[in-house]
Coordinates of C-alpha atoms in Angstrom, one line a residue:
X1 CA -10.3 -13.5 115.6
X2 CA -8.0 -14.0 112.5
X3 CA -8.4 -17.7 112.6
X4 CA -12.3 -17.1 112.5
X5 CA -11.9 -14.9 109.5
X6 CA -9.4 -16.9 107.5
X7 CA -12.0 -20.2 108.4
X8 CA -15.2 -18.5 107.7
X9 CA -13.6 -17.1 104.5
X10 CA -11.5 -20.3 103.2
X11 CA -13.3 -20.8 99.7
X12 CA -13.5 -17.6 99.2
X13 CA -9.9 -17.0 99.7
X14 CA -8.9 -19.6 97.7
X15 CA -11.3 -18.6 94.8
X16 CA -8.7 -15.3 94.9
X17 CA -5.5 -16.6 95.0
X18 CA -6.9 -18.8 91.9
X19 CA -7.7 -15.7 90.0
X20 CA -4.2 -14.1 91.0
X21 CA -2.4 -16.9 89.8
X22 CA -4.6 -16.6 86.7
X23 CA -3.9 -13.2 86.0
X24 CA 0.1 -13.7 86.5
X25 CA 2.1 -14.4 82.9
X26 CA 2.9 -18.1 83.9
X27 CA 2.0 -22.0 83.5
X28 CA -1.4 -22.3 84.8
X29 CA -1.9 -24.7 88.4
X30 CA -2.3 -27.9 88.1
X31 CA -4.8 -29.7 90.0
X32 CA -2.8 -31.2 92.6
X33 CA -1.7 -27.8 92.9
X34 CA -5.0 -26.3 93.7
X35 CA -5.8 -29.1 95.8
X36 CA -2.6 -29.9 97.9
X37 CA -0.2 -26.4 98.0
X38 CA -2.3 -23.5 99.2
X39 CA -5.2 -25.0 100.5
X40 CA -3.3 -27.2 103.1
X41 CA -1.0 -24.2 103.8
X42 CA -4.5 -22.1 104.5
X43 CA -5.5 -25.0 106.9
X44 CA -2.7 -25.4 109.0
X45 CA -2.4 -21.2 109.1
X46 CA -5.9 -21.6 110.6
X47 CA -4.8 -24.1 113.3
X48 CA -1.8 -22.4 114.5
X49 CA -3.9 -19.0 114.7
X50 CA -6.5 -21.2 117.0
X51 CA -3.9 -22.7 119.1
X52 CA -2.1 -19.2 119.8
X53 CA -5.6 -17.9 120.7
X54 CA -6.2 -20.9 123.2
X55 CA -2.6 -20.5 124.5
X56 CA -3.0 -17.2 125.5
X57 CA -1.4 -13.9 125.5
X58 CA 1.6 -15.3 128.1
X59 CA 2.5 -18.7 125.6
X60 CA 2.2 -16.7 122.2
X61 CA 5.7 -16.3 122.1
X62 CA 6.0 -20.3 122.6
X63 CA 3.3 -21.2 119.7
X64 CA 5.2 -22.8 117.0
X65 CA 4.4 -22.8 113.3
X66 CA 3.2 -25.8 113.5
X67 CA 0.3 -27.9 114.0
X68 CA 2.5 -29.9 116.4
X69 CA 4.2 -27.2 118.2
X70 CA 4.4 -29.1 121.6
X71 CA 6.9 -31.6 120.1
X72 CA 10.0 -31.7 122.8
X73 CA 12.2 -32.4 120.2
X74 CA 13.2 -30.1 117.1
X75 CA 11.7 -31.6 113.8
X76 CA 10.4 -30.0 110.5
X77 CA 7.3 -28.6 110.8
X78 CA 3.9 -29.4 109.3
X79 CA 4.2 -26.4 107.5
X80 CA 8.0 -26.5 106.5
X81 CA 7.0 -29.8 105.0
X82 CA 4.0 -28.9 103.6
X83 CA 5.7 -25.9 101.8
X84 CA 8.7 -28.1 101.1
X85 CA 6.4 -30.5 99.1
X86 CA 4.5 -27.8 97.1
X87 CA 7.8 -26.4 95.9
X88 CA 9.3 -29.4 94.3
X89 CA 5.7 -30.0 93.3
X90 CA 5.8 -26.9 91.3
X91 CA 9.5 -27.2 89.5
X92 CA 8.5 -30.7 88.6
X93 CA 5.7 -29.3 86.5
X94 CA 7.5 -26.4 85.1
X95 CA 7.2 -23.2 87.8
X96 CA 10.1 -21.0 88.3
X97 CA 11.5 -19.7 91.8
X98 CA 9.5 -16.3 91.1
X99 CA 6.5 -18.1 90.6
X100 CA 7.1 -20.3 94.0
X101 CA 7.2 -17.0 96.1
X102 CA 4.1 -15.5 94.7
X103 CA 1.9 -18.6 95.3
X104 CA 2.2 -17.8 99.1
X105 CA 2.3 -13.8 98.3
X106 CA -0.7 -14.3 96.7
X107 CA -2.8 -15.6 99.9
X108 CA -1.3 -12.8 102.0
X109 CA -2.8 -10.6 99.7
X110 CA -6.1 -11.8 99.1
X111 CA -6.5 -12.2 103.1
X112 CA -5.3 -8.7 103.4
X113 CA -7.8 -7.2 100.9
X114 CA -10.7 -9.3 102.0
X115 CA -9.7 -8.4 105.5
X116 CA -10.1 -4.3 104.8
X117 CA -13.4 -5.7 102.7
X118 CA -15.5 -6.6 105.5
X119 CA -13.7 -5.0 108.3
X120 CA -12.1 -7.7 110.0
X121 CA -9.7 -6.7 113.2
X122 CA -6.1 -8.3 113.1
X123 CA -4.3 -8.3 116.5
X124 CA -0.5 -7.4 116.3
X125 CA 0.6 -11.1 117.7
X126 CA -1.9 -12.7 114.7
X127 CA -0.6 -11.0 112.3
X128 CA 3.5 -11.4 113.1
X129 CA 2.2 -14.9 113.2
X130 CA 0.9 -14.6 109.9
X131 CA 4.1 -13.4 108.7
X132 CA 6.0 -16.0 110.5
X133 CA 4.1 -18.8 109.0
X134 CA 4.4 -17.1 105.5
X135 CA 8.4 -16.8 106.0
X136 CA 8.5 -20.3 107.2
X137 CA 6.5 -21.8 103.9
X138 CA 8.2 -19.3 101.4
X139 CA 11.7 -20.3 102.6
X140 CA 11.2 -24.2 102.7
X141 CA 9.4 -24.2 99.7
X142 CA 12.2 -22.3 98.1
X143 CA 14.9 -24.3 99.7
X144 CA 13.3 -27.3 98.3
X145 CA 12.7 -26.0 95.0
X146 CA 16.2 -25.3 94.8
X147 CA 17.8 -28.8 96.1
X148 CA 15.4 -30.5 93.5
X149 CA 16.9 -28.5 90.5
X150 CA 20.0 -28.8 91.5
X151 CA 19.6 -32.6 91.5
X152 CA 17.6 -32.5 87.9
X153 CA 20.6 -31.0 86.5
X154 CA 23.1 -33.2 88.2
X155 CA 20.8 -36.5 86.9
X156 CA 21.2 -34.6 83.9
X157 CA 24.4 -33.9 83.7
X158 CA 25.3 -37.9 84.7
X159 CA 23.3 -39.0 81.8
X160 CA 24.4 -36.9 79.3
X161 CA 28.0 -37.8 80.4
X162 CA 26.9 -41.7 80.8
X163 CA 26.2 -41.4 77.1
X164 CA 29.4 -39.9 76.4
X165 CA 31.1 -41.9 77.8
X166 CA 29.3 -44.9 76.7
X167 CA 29.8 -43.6 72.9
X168 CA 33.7 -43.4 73.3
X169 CA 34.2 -46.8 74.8
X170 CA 32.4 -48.2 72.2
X171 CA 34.7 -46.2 69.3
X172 CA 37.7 -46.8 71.8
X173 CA 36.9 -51.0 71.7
X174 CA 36.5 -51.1 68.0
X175 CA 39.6 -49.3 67.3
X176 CA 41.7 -51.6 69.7
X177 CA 40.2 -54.6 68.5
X178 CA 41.0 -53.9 64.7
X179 CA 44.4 -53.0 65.7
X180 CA 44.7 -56.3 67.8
X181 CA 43.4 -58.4 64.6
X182 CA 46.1 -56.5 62.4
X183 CA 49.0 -56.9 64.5
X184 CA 48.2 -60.8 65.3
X185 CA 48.1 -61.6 61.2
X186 CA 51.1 -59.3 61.1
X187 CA 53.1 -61.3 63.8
X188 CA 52.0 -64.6 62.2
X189 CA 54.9 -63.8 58.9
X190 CA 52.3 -63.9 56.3
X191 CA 51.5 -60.5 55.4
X192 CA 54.1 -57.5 55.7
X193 CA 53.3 -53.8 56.8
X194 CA 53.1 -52.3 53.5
X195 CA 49.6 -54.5 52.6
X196 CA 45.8 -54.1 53.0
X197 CA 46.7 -55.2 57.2
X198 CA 49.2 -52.3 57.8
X199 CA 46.6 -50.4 56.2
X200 CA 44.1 -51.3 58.5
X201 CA 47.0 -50.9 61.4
X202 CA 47.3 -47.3 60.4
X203 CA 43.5 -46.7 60.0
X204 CA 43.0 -48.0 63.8
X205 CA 46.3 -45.9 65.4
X206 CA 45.0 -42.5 63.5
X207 CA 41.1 -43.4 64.6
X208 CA 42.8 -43.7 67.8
X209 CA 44.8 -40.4 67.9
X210 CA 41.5 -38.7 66.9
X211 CA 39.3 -40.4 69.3
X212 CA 41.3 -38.8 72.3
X213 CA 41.9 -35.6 70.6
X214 CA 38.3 -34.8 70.5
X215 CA 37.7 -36.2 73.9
X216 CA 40.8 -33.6 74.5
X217 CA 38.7 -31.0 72.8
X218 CA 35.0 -32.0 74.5
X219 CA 36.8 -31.9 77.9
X220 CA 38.1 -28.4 77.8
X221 CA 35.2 -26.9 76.2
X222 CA 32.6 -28.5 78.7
X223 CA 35.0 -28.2 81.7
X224 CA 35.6 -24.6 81.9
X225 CA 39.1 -25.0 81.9
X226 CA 40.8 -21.7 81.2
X227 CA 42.6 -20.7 78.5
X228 CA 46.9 -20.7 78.6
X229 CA 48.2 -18.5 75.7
X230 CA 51.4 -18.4 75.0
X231 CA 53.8 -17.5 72.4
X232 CA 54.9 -20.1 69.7
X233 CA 57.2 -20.0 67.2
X234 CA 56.0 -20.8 64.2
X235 CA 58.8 -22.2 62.2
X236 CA 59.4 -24.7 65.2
X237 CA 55.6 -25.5 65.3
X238 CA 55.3 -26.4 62.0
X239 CA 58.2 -28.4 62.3
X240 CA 57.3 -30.5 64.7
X241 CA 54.2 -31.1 63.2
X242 CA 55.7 -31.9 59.6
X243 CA 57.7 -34.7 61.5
X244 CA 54.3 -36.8 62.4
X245 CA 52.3 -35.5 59.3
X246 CA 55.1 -36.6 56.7
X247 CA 54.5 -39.9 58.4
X248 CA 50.9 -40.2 58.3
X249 CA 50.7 -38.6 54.3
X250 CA 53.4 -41.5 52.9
X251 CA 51.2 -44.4 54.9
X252 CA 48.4 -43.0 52.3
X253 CA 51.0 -42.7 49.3
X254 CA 50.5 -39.2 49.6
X255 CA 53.8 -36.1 49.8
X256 CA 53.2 -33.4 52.5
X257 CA 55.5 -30.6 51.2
X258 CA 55.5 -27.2 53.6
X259 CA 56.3 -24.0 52.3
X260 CA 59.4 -21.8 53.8
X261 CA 58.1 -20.0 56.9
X262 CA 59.9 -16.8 57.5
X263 CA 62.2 -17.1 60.8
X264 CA 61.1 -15.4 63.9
X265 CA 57.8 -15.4 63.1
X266 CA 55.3 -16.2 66.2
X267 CA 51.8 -16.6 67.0
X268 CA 49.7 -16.2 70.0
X269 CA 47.6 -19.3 70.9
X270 CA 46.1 -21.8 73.6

């Protein structure tokens, strides 16, 4: 019997997946690895073997995955869970997907081999059993693996923009709040806009503008947001922009002079 084989040849079996694993070009297992995936995959493979044997040939069809395969109701099974755990065991300590699959490919293989090895007969319902529970443990494990690194990278992504956010409201209250200070001495008649508080006025509307430009900026280039290019006339562009610029160079006692742009000249841009 298969389950007879696998029990009689447990250490052994898991002495080979260990040397697989070993071999591959990955993270070596960690101990609750050794201890918890595999082996208690091995064990449960062993008890569904011995309950399809004691079922007979007429309930085989009926014999779950399972150890508890006579639950009326549907649940996970020992072995979905089992699998389920081992594969968010293994991303949290650095495995990829590839390396998931091959953990249970592995003790296929190394029952296979030891199986020619000594001989051992494997009945047609045992082994599509065999597969069964390995497709079962594979596919939860993998499922698993996957939900849990999608919800690293979505923990990861909140933090990251928690942070960002938590940096611009920080820039966004100080610039308000020296603005607020200027225009409340301004308002009070003693001091005019051309002093040291316009000054400050100035510096906390422009730290202002720049603050949401580069939020602007940070949100297209993180969102994916597609690209819009258009034509623009550049004499009318730099027009427009010579309007708010003259502004901003005489507030610093500075002259922004443009050069003549030659008419009908246009650009392509987002």
């Amino acid at each position: 019997m298969l389950y007879e084989f696998l029990d009689r040849n447990r250490d052994a079996l898991l002495a080979r997946c260990r040397e697989k694993v070993a071999k591959r070009p990955a993270r070596r297992p960690t101990e609750q690895e050794l201890k918890y995936g595999i082996p208690l995959f091995l064990d449960q493979l062993i008890e569904a073997l011995r309950v399809q044997e004691s079922a007979g040939p007429a309930e085989a069809g009926k014999v779950s995955f399972a150890l508890s395969a006579t639950r009326p109701t549907p649940s996970p099974t020992e072995i979905g869970r089992t699998a389920a755990r081992h594969g968010n065991e293994l991303l949290r300590t650095g495995f990829t997907l590839d390396q998931v699959v091959h953990d249970y490919g592995d003790l296929c293989q190394a029952a296979t081999e030891m199986a020619v090895e000594q001989g051992a007969t494997v009945t047609a319902d045992e082994f599509r059993l065999l597969n069964g529970c390995l497709d079962e443990a594979i596919a939860d494990a993998i499922t698993e693996f996957g939900r849990q690194r999608d919800q690293l990278m979505s923990d990861e992504m909140t933090r990251n923009m928690n942070e960002r956010l938590g940096y611009f409201a920080h820039e966004l209250r100080n610039l308000i709040t020296n603005a607020i200070l200027a225009v409340a001495t301004i308002k009070k008649g003693s001091v005019g806009l051309s002093g040291a508080t316009g000054a400050l006025l100035d510096r906390a509307l422009i730290g202002l503008r720049d603050l949401v430009d580069r939020a602007l900026v940070e949100v297209r280039l993180t969102g994916g947001i597609a690209e819009r290019r258009e034509r623009i006339n550049v004499a009318q562009f730099i027009g427009d922009v010579q309007v708010a610029t003259a502004l901003e160079a005489t507030a610093r006692n500075l002259e922004f002079i443009v050069a003549p742009i030659e008419d009908g000249l246009v650009i392509e841009g987002d």
